Tab-separated table of C-alpha atoms and ligand atoms in Angstrom:
chain	number	residue	atom	x	y	z
A	31	UNK	CA	148.636	65.878	80.952
A	32	UNK	CA	145.483	67.684	81.971
A	33	UNK	CA	142.479	65.381	81.898
A	34	UNK	CA	139.446	65.970	79.679
A	35	UNK	CA	141.101	64.940	76.424
A	36	UNK	CA	138.627	63.951	73.720
A	37	UNK	CA	139.793	60.522	72.581
A	38	UNK	CA	138.498	58.225	69.826
A	39	UNK	CA	139.206	54.511	70.342
A	40	UNK	CA	138.756	52.288	67.306
A	41	UNK	CA	137.708	48.753	68.237
A	42	UNK	CA	136.061	47.175	71.266
A	43	UNK	CA	138.445	44.228	71.674
A	44	UNK	CA	140.536	43.616	74.776
A	45	UNK	CA	142.909	46.527	74.129
A	46	UNK	CA	140.237	49.046	73.108
A	47	UNK	CA	137.882	48.313	76.004
A	48	UNK	CA	140.720	48.362	78.546
A	49	UNK	CA	142.019	51.687	77.165
A	50	UNK	CA	138.517	53.179	77.355
A	51	UNK	CA	138.116	52.103	80.981
A	52	UNK	CA	141.536	53.432	82.106
A	53	UNK	CA	141.126	56.751	80.295
A	54	UNK	CA	137.569	57.395	81.454
A	55	UNK	CA	138.674	56.743	85.030
A	56	UNK	CA	141.492	59.259	84.546
A	57	UNK	CA	138.962	61.969	83.652
A	58	UNK	CA	139.321	61.908	79.849
A	59	UNK	CA	136.435	61.575	77.404
A	60	UNK	CA	136.999	58.419	75.343
A	61	UNK	CA	134.469	57.200	72.758
A	62	UNK	CA	134.626	53.766	71.169
A	63	UNK	CA	133.946	53.145	67.463
A	64	UNK	CA	133.183	49.486	66.686
A	65	UNK	CA	132.431	48.021	63.256
A	66	UNK	CA	130.029	45.344	64.560
A	67	UNK	CA	126.405	46.282	65.210
A	68	UNK	CA	126.763	44.626	68.570
A	69	UNK	CA	130.200	44.426	70.234
A	70	UNK	CA	131.162	40.759	70.651
A	71	UNK	CA	134.185	38.572	71.336
A	72	UNK	CA	135.628	36.338	68.608
A	73	UNK	CA	137.341	33.004	69.286
A	74	UNK	CA	137.369	30.535	72.142
A	75	UNK	CA	139.626	31.003	75.162
A	76	UNK	CA	142.955	32.468	76.084
A	77	UNK	CA	145.558	32.455	78.811
A	78	UNK	CA	145.962	35.546	80.967
A	79	UNK	CA	149.466	35.945	82.338
A	80	UNK	CA	150.581	37.661	85.570
A	81	UNK	CA	151.154	40.781	83.430
A	82	UNK	CA	147.573	40.813	82.139
A	83	UNK	CA	146.225	40.124	85.631
A	84	UNK	CA	148.230	43.038	87.023
A	85	UNK	CA	146.667	45.316	84.390
A	86	UNK	CA	143.176	44.022	85.174
A	87	UNK	CA	143.884	44.636	88.881
A	88	UNK	CA	144.060	48.355	88.075
A	89	UNK	CA	140.443	48.173	86.967
A	90	UNK	CA	139.448	45.969	89.914
A	91	UNK	CA	138.630	43.157	87.461
A	92	UNK	CA	141.352	40.621	88.265
A	93	UNK	CA	139.467	38.814	91.015
A	94	UNK	CA	136.420	38.460	88.797
A	95	UNK	CA	138.601	37.070	85.998
A	96	UNK	CA	140.151	34.576	88.408
A	97	UNK	CA	136.753	33.548	89.795
A	98	UNK	CA	135.207	33.021	86.374
A	99	UNK	CA	138.294	31.537	84.718
A	100	UNK	CA	140.532	28.595	85.628
A	101	UNK	CA	143.771	29.055	87.551
A	102	UNK	CA	146.608	27.520	85.549
A	103	UNK	CA	149.781	26.570	87.370
A	104	UNK	CA	151.294	24.072	84.960
A	105	UNK	CA	152.185	23.804	81.298
A	106	UNK	CA	152.692	20.286	80.034
A	107	UNK	CA	153.554	19.226	76.491
A	108	UNK	CA	154.626	15.847	75.167
A	109	UNK	CA	155.539	14.415	71.776
A	110	UNK	CA	155.082	10.874	70.487
A	111	UNK	CA	156.373	8.089	72.767
A	112	UNK	CA	155.583	10.293	75.794
A	113	UNK	CA	158.713	12.343	75.241
A	114	UNK	CA	158.140	15.281	77.607
A	115	UNK	CA	158.818	18.628	75.926
A	116	UNK	CA	157.465	20.933	78.612
A	117	UNK	CA	156.651	20.289	82.231
A	118	UNK	CA	156.912	23.622	83.936
A	119	UNK	CA	155.033	25.449	86.635
A	120	UNK	CA	154.643	29.192	87.214
A	121	UNK	CA	155.264	28.375	90.887
A	122	UNK	CA	158.885	27.509	90.054
A	123	UNK	CA	159.343	31.141	89.088
A	124	UNK	CA	157.488	32.750	92.009
A	125	UNK	CA	155.124	30.934	94.354
A	126	UNK	CA	152.460	33.599	93.785
A	127	UNK	CA	152.504	33.540	89.970
A	128	UNK	CA	149.904	31.730	87.906
A	129	UNK	CA	148.024	32.102	84.653
A	130	UNK	CA	144.252	32.204	84.220
A	131	UNK	CA	142.586	30.342	81.373
A	132	UNK	CA	139.543	32.393	80.465
A	133	UNK	CA	136.695	32.226	77.970
A	134	UNK	CA	136.963	35.179	75.584
A	135	UNK	CA	133.305	35.926	76.219
A	136	UNK	CA	134.032	36.195	79.947
A	137	UNK	CA	136.967	38.584	79.502
A	138	UNK	CA	134.964	40.606	76.994
A	139	UNK	CA	131.950	40.797	79.339
A	140	UNK	CA	134.108	41.932	82.277
A	141	UNK	CA	135.643	44.769	80.271
A	142	UNK	CA	132.465	45.668	78.397
A	143	UNK	CA	130.416	45.899	81.596
A	144	UNK	CA	133.087	48.113	83.145
A	145	UNK	CA	133.089	50.424	80.142
A	146	UNK	CA	129.266	50.544	80.217
A	147	UNK	CA	129.273	51.198	83.960
A	148	UNK	CA	131.645	54.104	83.363
A	149	UNK	CA	129.272	55.482	80.670
A	150	UNK	CA	131.815	55.426	77.847
A	151	UNK	CA	129.893	56.094	74.584
A	152	UNK	CA	130.111	53.204	72.096
A	153	UNK	CA	129.275	53.867	68.440
A	154	UNK	CA	128.417	50.495	66.932
A	155	UNK	CA	128.074	49.537	63.271
A	156	UNK	CA	130.747	52.162	62.591
A	157	UNK	CA	133.663	50.853	60.540
A	158	UNK	CA	136.499	53.355	60.511
A	159	UNK	CA	138.537	53.415	57.318
A	160	UNK	CA	140.640	56.558	57.491
A	161	UNK	CA	142.009	59.334	59.662
A	162	UNK	CA	143.536	62.762	59.126
A	163	UNK	CA	144.976	65.511	61.258
A	164	UNK	CA	144.388	69.280	60.789
A	165	UNK	CA	145.002	72.215	63.113
A	166	UNK	CA	146.247	69.994	65.919
A	167	UNK	CA	143.072	67.918	65.940
A	168	UNK	CA	142.495	64.439	64.585
A	169	UNK	CA	139.441	63.174	62.711
A	170	UNK	CA	138.318	59.691	61.690
A	171	UNK	CA	136.163	58.690	58.735
A	172	UNK	CA	133.826	55.713	58.588
A	173	UNK	CA	132.985	53.607	55.586
A	174	UNK	CA	129.776	55.577	54.897
A	175	UNK	CA	131.953	58.640	54.401
A	176	UNK	CA	130.954	60.333	57.679
A	177	UNK	CA	133.711	62.139	59.546
A	178	UNK	CA	133.896	62.054	63.361
A	179	UNK	CA	135.823	64.507	65.499
A	180	UNK	CA	137.677	66.620	66.285
A	181	UNK	CA	139.653	64.515	68.774
A	182	UNK	CA	142.768	65.339	70.739
A	183	UNK	CA	143.933	61.754	70.268
A	184	UNK	CA	142.936	58.689	68.225
A	185	UNK	CA	143.804	55.212	69.529
A	186	UNK	CA	143.735	52.469	66.921
A	187	UNK	CA	142.863	49.209	68.702
A	188	UNK	CA	141.190	47.638	65.665
A	189	UNK	CA	143.211	44.420	65.670
A	190	UNK	CA	145.533	42.744	63.203
A	191	UNK	CA	143.744	44.034	60.087
A	192	UNK	CA	143.846	47.700	61.069
A	193	UNK	CA	142.844	49.879	58.087
A	194	UNK	CA	144.736	52.877	59.493
A	195	UNK	CA	148.151	51.203	59.408
A	196	UNK	CA	149.539	52.702	56.231
A	197	UNK	CA	152.068	51.007	54.017
A	198	UNK	CA	154.912	53.373	54.956
A	199	UNK	CA	154.477	52.607	58.672
A	200	UNK	CA	154.907	48.839	58.297
A	201	UNK	CA	158.247	47.112	58.643
A	202	UNK	CA	156.858	43.575	58.330
A	203	UNK	CA	153.384	42.166	57.678
A	204	UNK	CA	153.858	38.475	57.021
A	205	UNK	CA	151.125	35.880	57.533
A	206	UNK	CA	152.200	32.694	59.313
A	207	UNK	CA	151.739	29.714	56.993
A	208	UNK	CA	150.134	27.587	59.722
A	209	UNK	CA	146.874	28.478	61.462
A	210	UNK	CA	144.590	26.705	63.921
A	211	UNK	CA	141.020	25.727	64.642
A	212	UNK	CA	139.595	26.439	68.084
A	213	UNK	CA	136.535	25.280	69.933
A	214	UNK	CA	135.034	25.273	73.409
A	215	UNK	CA	134.218	21.983	75.122
A	216	UNK	CA	132.153	21.279	78.228
A	217	UNK	CA	134.251	19.569	80.866
A	218	UNK	CA	131.742	19.035	83.712
A	219	UNK	CA	134.001	16.635	85.644
A	220	UNK	CA	137.038	18.855	85.087
A	221	UNK	CA	138.993	16.003	83.540
A	222	UNK	CA	141.060	18.675	81.794
A	223	UNK	CA	139.567	21.516	83.749
A	224	UNK	CA	142.124	22.080	86.458
A	225	UNK	CA	145.462	23.676	86.640
A	226	UNK	CA	146.913	22.749	83.229
A	227	UNK	CA	147.560	23.891	79.729
A	228	UNK	CA	148.289	20.598	77.975
A	229	UNK	CA	149.621	20.011	74.491
A	230	UNK	CA	150.570	17.010	72.339
A	231	UNK	CA	152.908	17.209	69.362
A	232	UNK	CA	154.015	15.056	66.462
A	233	UNK	CA	157.007	16.598	64.744
A	234	UNK	CA	156.398	20.295	64.178
A	235	UNK	CA	153.406	19.687	61.902
A	236	UNK	CA	150.910	18.410	64.506
A	237	UNK	CA	149.890	20.178	67.665
A	238	UNK	CA	146.755	19.676	69.707
A	239	UNK	CA	145.996	21.382	73.002
A	240	UNK	CA	143.508	21.723	75.833
A	241	UNK	CA	143.332	24.709	78.159
A	242	UNK	CA	140.974	24.920	81.121
A	243	UNK	CA	139.042	28.218	80.863
A	244	UNK	CA	136.466	28.059	83.668
A	245	UNK	CA	132.928	29.252	82.962
A	246	UNK	CA	131.446	30.961	79.924
A	247	UNK	CA	129.088	33.900	80.566
A	248	UNK	CA	125.730	32.655	81.926
A	249	UNK	CA	126.796	29.008	81.992
A	250	UNK	CA	127.941	27.199	85.154
A	251	UNK	CA	129.583	24.196	83.399
A	252	UNK	CA	133.403	24.284	83.470
A	253	UNK	CA	134.885	24.515	80.008
A	254	UNK	CA	138.078	23.918	78.085
A	255	UNK	CA	139.427	25.439	74.920
A	256	UNK	CA	140.517	22.868	72.390
A	257	UNK	CA	142.929	23.784	69.612
A	258	UNK	CA	144.314	21.959	66.610
A	259	UNK	CA	147.095	23.267	64.412
A	260	UNK	CA	146.483	23.430	60.640
A	261	UNK	CA	149.097	23.508	57.868
A	262	UNK	CA	148.869	25.952	54.940
A	263	UNK	CA	145.634	25.264	53.041
A	264	UNK	CA	144.663	22.881	55.830
A	265	UNK	CA	141.419	24.621	56.729
A	266	UNK	CA	139.838	24.156	53.293
A	267	UNK	CA	140.931	20.508	53.307
A	268	UNK	CA	139.567	20.011	56.832
A	269	UNK	CA	136.195	21.500	55.810
A	270	UNK	CA	136.102	19.198	52.765
A	271	UNK	CA	137.037	16.036	54.675
A	272	UNK	CA	134.347	16.445	57.343
A	273	UNK	CA	134.681	15.713	61.029
A	274	UNK	CA	134.690	11.918	61.425
A	275	UNK	CA	138.094	11.107	59.971
A	276	UNK	CA	139.630	14.113	61.720
A	277	UNK	CA	138.220	13.091	65.113
A	278	UNK	CA	139.855	9.677	64.677
A	279	UNK	CA	143.183	11.367	63.930
A	280	UNK	CA	142.874	13.562	67.035
A	281	UNK	CA	142.005	10.693	69.367
A	282	UNK	CA	144.776	8.593	67.785
A	283	UNK	CA	147.200	11.168	69.135
A	284	UNK	CA	145.361	11.726	72.397
A	285	UNK	CA	142.921	8.918	73.370
A	286	UNK	CA	141.687	10.765	76.493
A	287	UNK	CA	140.009	13.283	74.208
A	288	UNK	CA	137.621	10.685	72.757
A	289	UNK	CA	134.674	11.377	75.104
A	290	UNK	CA	134.926	15.089	74.260
A	291	UNK	CA	135.101	14.954	70.480
A	292	UNK	CA	131.375	14.139	70.123
A	293	UNK	CA	130.620	17.652	71.303
A	294	UNK	CA	131.819	18.913	67.924
A	295	UNK	CA	128.748	18.244	65.781
A	296	UNK	CA	129.593	20.358	62.740
A	297	UNK	CA	132.607	22.246	61.439
A	298	UNK	CA	130.842	25.454	62.582
A	299	UNK	CA	131.577	24.418	66.179
A	300	UNK	CA	135.238	25.270	65.579
A	301	UNK	CA	136.596	28.693	64.642
A	302	UNK	CA	139.457	29.184	62.229
A	303	UNK	CA	142.308	31.475	63.299
A	304	UNK	CA	145.127	32.852	61.202
A	305	UNK	CA	147.816	35.183	62.411
A	306	UNK	CA	150.581	37.380	61.059
A	307	UNK	CA	153.808	38.886	62.170
A	308	UNK	CA	153.136	42.595	62.149
A	309	UNK	CA	156.029	44.878	62.976
A	310	UNK	CA	155.533	48.623	62.643
A	311	UNK	CA	158.344	51.134	62.153
A	312	UNK	CA	156.759	53.104	64.965
A	313	UNK	CA	153.467	52.997	66.799
A	314	UNK	CA	152.679	56.700	66.827
A	315	UNK	CA	151.933	59.465	64.352
A	316	UNK	CA	150.640	62.972	65.037
A	317	UNK	CA	147.894	62.429	67.714
A	318	UNK	CA	147.485	58.807	66.618
A	319	UNK	CA	148.663	55.680	68.464
A	320	UNK	CA	148.391	51.980	67.594
A	321	UNK	CA	147.912	49.488	70.434
A	322	UNK	CA	147.154	45.762	70.769
A	323	UNK	CA	147.165	43.563	67.679
A	324	UNK	CA	146.856	46.649	65.459
A	325	UNK	CA	150.383	47.532	66.598
A	326	UNK	CA	152.038	44.129	66.994
A	327	UNK	CA	150.204	40.966	65.973
A	328	UNK	CA	152.237	37.792	66.554
A	329	UNK	CA	151.705	34.052	66.511
A	330	UNK	CA	149.773	32.951	69.634
A	331	UNK	CA	152.466	30.375	70.466
A	332	UNK	CA	153.487	32.219	73.631
A	333	UNK	CA	149.945	33.232	74.663
A	334	UNK	CA	150.780	36.931	75.056
A	335	UNK	CA	148.670	38.977	72.593
A	336	UNK	CA	145.794	39.949	74.894
A	337	UNK	CA	148.222	40.498	77.776
A	338	UNK	CA	150.352	42.831	75.647
A	339	UNK	CA	147.194	44.691	74.604
A	340	UNK	CA	146.159	45.165	78.242
A	341	UNK	CA	149.653	46.407	79.080
A	342	UNK	CA	149.610	48.833	76.113
A	343	UNK	CA	146.317	50.305	77.322
A	344	UNK	CA	147.450	50.644	80.924
A	345	UNK	CA	150.862	52.143	80.143
A	346	UNK	CA	149.393	54.611	77.649
A	347	UNK	CA	147.004	55.859	80.335
A	348	UNK	CA	149.880	56.220	82.822
A	349	UNK	CA	152.130	58.060	80.380
A	350	UNK	CA	149.386	60.516	79.401
A	351	UNK	CA	149.331	61.570	83.068
A	352	UNK	CA	153.007	62.530	82.983
A	353	UNK	CA	153.180	64.700	79.839
A	354	UNK	CA	151.678	68.059	78.897
A	355	UNK	CA	152.079	67.546	75.161
A	356	UNK	CA	150.234	64.665	73.479
A	357	UNK	CA	152.872	63.920	70.880
A	358	UNK	CA	155.587	63.921	73.555
A	359	UNK	CA	153.464	61.436	75.492
A	360	UNK	CA	153.111	59.195	72.422
A	361	UNK	CA	156.901	59.223	71.878
A	362	UNK	CA	157.409	58.349	75.543
A	363	UNK	CA	154.834	55.548	75.258
A	364	UNK	CA	156.619	53.995	72.268
A	365	UNK	CA	159.912	54.148	74.133
A	366	UNK	CA	158.383	52.600	77.248
A	367	UNK	CA	156.737	49.705	75.367
A	368	UNK	CA	159.574	48.956	72.937
A	369	UNK	CA	161.600	46.358	74.838
A	370	UNK	CA	158.669	44.333	76.138
A	371	UNK	CA	156.872	44.138	72.788
A	372	UNK	CA	159.990	43.519	70.667
A	373	UNK	CA	161.044	40.664	72.917
A	374	UNK	CA	157.731	38.850	72.425
A	375	UNK	CA	157.614	39.558	68.698
A	376	UNK	CA	161.068	38.071	68.231
A	377	UNK	CA	160.504	35.162	70.644
A	378	UNK	CA	157.201	34.197	68.962
A	379	UNK	CA	158.785	34.306	65.521
A	380	UNK	CA	161.736	32.253	66.698
A	381	UNK	CA	159.687	29.651	68.554
A	382	UNK	CA	156.747	29.094	66.197
A	383	UNK	CA	158.576	26.903	63.621
A	384	UNK	CA	159.326	24.401	66.406
A	385	UNK	CA	155.576	23.894	66.846
A	386	UNK	CA	153.913	24.891	63.602
A	387	UNK	CA	155.930	24.104	60.477
A	388	UNK	CA	156.870	21.349	58.068
A	389	UNK	CA	160.479	21.571	59.206
A	390	UNK	CA	161.457	18.039	60.283
A	391	UNK	CA	164.681	19.228	61.919
A	392	UNK	CA	162.807	21.745	64.060
A	393	UNK	CA	160.657	18.929	65.452
A	394	UNK	CA	163.665	16.698	66.052
A	395	UNK	CA	165.683	19.452	67.729
A	396	UNK	CA	162.726	20.340	69.929
A	397	UNK	CA	162.137	16.718	70.956
A	398	UNK	CA	165.804	16.188	71.738
A	399	UNK	CA	166.436	19.401	73.635
A	400	UNK	CA	163.401	21.140	75.142
A	401	UNK	CA	162.779	18.516	77.843
A	402	UNK	CA	166.391	18.730	78.975
A	403	UNK	CA	166.406	22.524	78.808
A	404	UNK	CA	163.338	22.595	81.073
A	405	UNK	CA	165.449	20.869	83.691
A	406	UNK	CA	168.389	23.257	83.386
A	407	UNK	CA	167.835	25.841	86.132
A	408	UNK	CA	168.878	29.000	84.232
A	409	UNK	CA	167.049	28.098	81.015
A	410	UNK	CA	163.990	26.936	82.936
A	411	UNK	CA	163.778	30.278	84.754
A	412	UNK	CA	164.099	32.182	81.486
A	413	UNK	CA	161.420	29.966	79.888
A	414	UNK	CA	159.094	30.662	82.802
A	415	UNK	CA	159.742	34.397	82.665
A	416	UNK	CA	158.976	34.291	78.956
A	417	UNK	CA	155.744	32.408	79.602
A	418	UNK	CA	154.710	34.762	82.411
A	419	UNK	CA	154.963	37.704	80.025
A	420	UNK	CA	157.604	39.555	82.024
A	421	UNK	CA	160.623	39.456	79.689
A	422	UNK	CA	161.869	42.774	78.346
A	423	UNK	CA	165.036	41.518	76.647
A	424	UNK	CA	167.297	38.497	76.402
A	425	UNK	CA	168.713	39.140	79.877
A	426	UNK	CA	166.123	41.472	81.371
A	427	UNK	CA	162.667	41.152	82.862
A	428	UNK	CA	160.255	43.172	84.950
A	429	UNK	CA	157.904	42.718	87.846
A	430	UNK	CA	154.193	42.943	86.954
A	431	UNK	CA	153.624	44.246	90.494
A	432	UNK	CA	155.057	47.571	89.298
A	433	UNK	CA	152.028	47.942	87.026
A	434	UNK	CA	149.406	48.233	89.684
A	435	UNK	CA	149.552	50.833	92.327
A	436	UNK	CA	147.855	49.374	95.383
A	437	UNK	CA	148.634	45.734	95.214
A	438	UNK	CA	151.378	43.237	94.836
A	439	UNK	CA	150.545	39.821	93.459
A	440	UNK	CA	150.345	37.260	96.233
A	441	UNK	CA	148.739	33.860	96.506
A	442	UNK	CA	147.129	32.588	99.660
A	443	UNK	CA	148.866	29.763	101.487
A	444	UNK	CA	146.478	27.186	99.987
A	445	UNK	CA	147.512	28.472	96.593
A	446	UNK	CA	144.500	27.160	94.741
A	447	UNK	CA	142.061	29.745	96.043
A	448	UNK	CA	141.517	32.923	94.093
A	449	UNK	CA	142.440	35.100	97.056
A	450	UNK	CA	145.814	35.955	95.652
A	451	UNK	CA	145.586	39.670	96.144
A	452	UNK	CA	146.334	41.239	99.459
A	453	UNK	CA	146.536	44.891	100.355
A	454	UNK	CA	150.279	44.624	100.361
A	455	UNK	CA	151.913	47.802	99.045
A	456	UNK	CA	153.875	47.341	95.852
A	457	UNK	CA	157.527	47.023	96.738
A	458	UNK	CA	158.651	47.048	93.128
A	459	UNK	CA	160.917	44.073	93.751
B	787	FAD	C1	144.300	31.190	67.994
B	787	FAD	C2	144.679	32.290	68.914
B	787	FAD	C3	144.986	32.033	70.247
B	787	FAD	C4	145.354	33.048	71.123
B	787	FAD	N1	145.662	32.782	72.429
B	787	FAD	C5	146.043	33.780	73.246
B	787	FAD	C6	146.365	33.540	74.625
B	787	FAD	O1	146.318	32.416	75.116
B	787	FAD	N2	146.738	34.612	75.395
B	787	FAD	C7	146.796	35.873	74.889
B	787	FAD	O2	147.127	36.814	75.631
B	787	FAD	N3	146.509	36.121	73.599
B	787	FAD	C8	146.130	35.125	72.767
B	787	FAD	N4	145.834	35.380	71.471
B	787	FAD	C9	145.972	36.751	70.966
B	787	FAD	C10	144.776	37.606	71.356
B	787	FAD	O3	143.582	36.981	70.973
B	787	FAD	C11	144.897	38.952	70.671
B	787	FAD	O4	146.196	39.438	70.803
B	787	FAD	C12	143.928	39.944	71.292
B	787	FAD	O5	142.611	39.484	71.215
B	787	FAD	C13	144.056	41.275	70.544
B	787	FAD	O6	143.149	42.176	71.104
B	787	FAD	P1	142.910	43.560	70.363
B	787	FAD	O7	141.931	44.283	71.227
B	787	FAD	O8	144.186	44.208	70.030
B	787	FAD	O9	142.244	43.186	68.961
B	787	FAD	P2	140.903	42.401	68.637
B	787	FAD	O10	140.528	41.477	69.711
B	787	FAD	O11	141.076	41.857	67.256
B	787	FAD	O12	139.781	43.541	68.616
B	787	FAD	C14	139.682	44.451	67.559
B	787	FAD	C15	138.291	45.084	67.593
B	787	FAD	O13	138.247	46.118	66.605
B	787	FAD	C16	137.099	45.978	65.798
B	787	FAD	N5	137.431	46.543	64.488
B	787	FAD	C17	138.254	45.996	63.564
B	787	FAD	N6	138.364	46.825	62.494
B	787	FAD	C18	137.594	47.903	62.778
B	787	FAD	C19	137.310	49.107	62.053
B	787	FAD	N7	137.840	49.328	60.848
B	787	FAD	N8	136.478	50.005	62.615
B	787	FAD	C20	135.928	49.773	63.854
B	787	FAD	N9	136.164	48.643	64.570
B	787	FAD	C21	136.998	47.733	64.042
B	787	FAD	C22	136.843	44.487	65.790
B	787	FAD	O14	135.504	44.181	65.435
B	787	FAD	C23	137.174	44.106	67.231
B	787	FAD	O15	136.077	44.312	68.069
B	787	FAD	C24	145.441	34.359	70.617
B	787	FAD	C25	145.130	34.635	69.275
B	787	FAD	C26	144.753	33.600	68.429
B	787	FAD	C27	144.435	33.914	67.002
């Protein structure tokens, strides 16, 4: 595709900002349309996988993410009576793989500063509600009735509640019954702040977790993201009950959290998150493409959403280079993304009831089997590939090194230092 396409990107979340940065660098003319008056991140922290890091490496932002975030090597989860459910390490898959726990504000700032540095125009306070295509050009309309365009291409990266996803394009849009509350905690002594995503479970109805996320923007104190699973209607009940009784419940399950719970002073210190299974019949229409959560929201159980959004943005930019016709490129994009995205949609849907449901059997099966499965070499490898974001099917996976052109992912010999990138050419292995 010749550069200089005029592209509208709806939404300045992870997927939208990344798409803007890739496309501007490729010589196109993207513009971002964001509903908020000031672009901002929502939520607490998330886990970047080797896939997401490989995509950030293409923008030269991976090292910054690693420096600001917390390197995560291990995932540990236990149920009552210290029954170990997960005890796995990225290193068991490849010595140079790891995740990075990162504050959403940090990831947002990295991408936002890059987009600003590249002079991508951002139209704020502009909520897009509709789009139409005439004479091979696409237009978008905001909620004040103003029309913007013409554009050669519109990218919808407006998240799980995309207004452009029309009824006929949706195969499934089903909210998960359980949700979660999330908060950020200071962890100055890094009691939880190193190397681990940790979770505790009781049956499938209770899940509490701590993820080290490094520093927040403009704050040197190491932080953790705390999360607590909520049953249907649980948020309203939690707001009504107040914090004291709830804090006792949390520390009853996990006494080491007691010194941290005082940091939550009011219910406003925790954000409520709900999620849906969104499956579209296809991600493209005439000169319109859906990426990120707008295309494929899932439960966050596998920690993949932002990583999938980064991959969508990167692969779209690559595929636009290889095609002369936009609609051909969009078809090729959908084909290229299908296996990776479908695998994680299905895996999230399959796995979530074991961690967030009222199904007693799911909890019992998990407690009886997951610990053993983690020790079975084949299953353990497949679990780790799933976690690392590299699965493309039940028996297939890919190498995130193939997604960035100059580098292959490598850790230093000390392994804990953020010098994991070397100028090693990508071998594609
Ligand atoms: C509790 C929880 C935990 C998670 N943990 C992880 C994790 O560990 N790892 C991981 O990879 N993912 C995780 N995720 C998923 C991840 O947060 C999302 O997949 C990711 O943020 C989606 O990015 P996005 O850019 O597609 O959408 P969003 O981040 O939702 O961004 C959409 C943007 O579009 C704007 N917008 C919306 N509507 C309009 C409109 N009509 N007009 C203009 N602008 C609009 C919004 O204001 C926003 O700026 C988690 C999600 C949840 C809920």
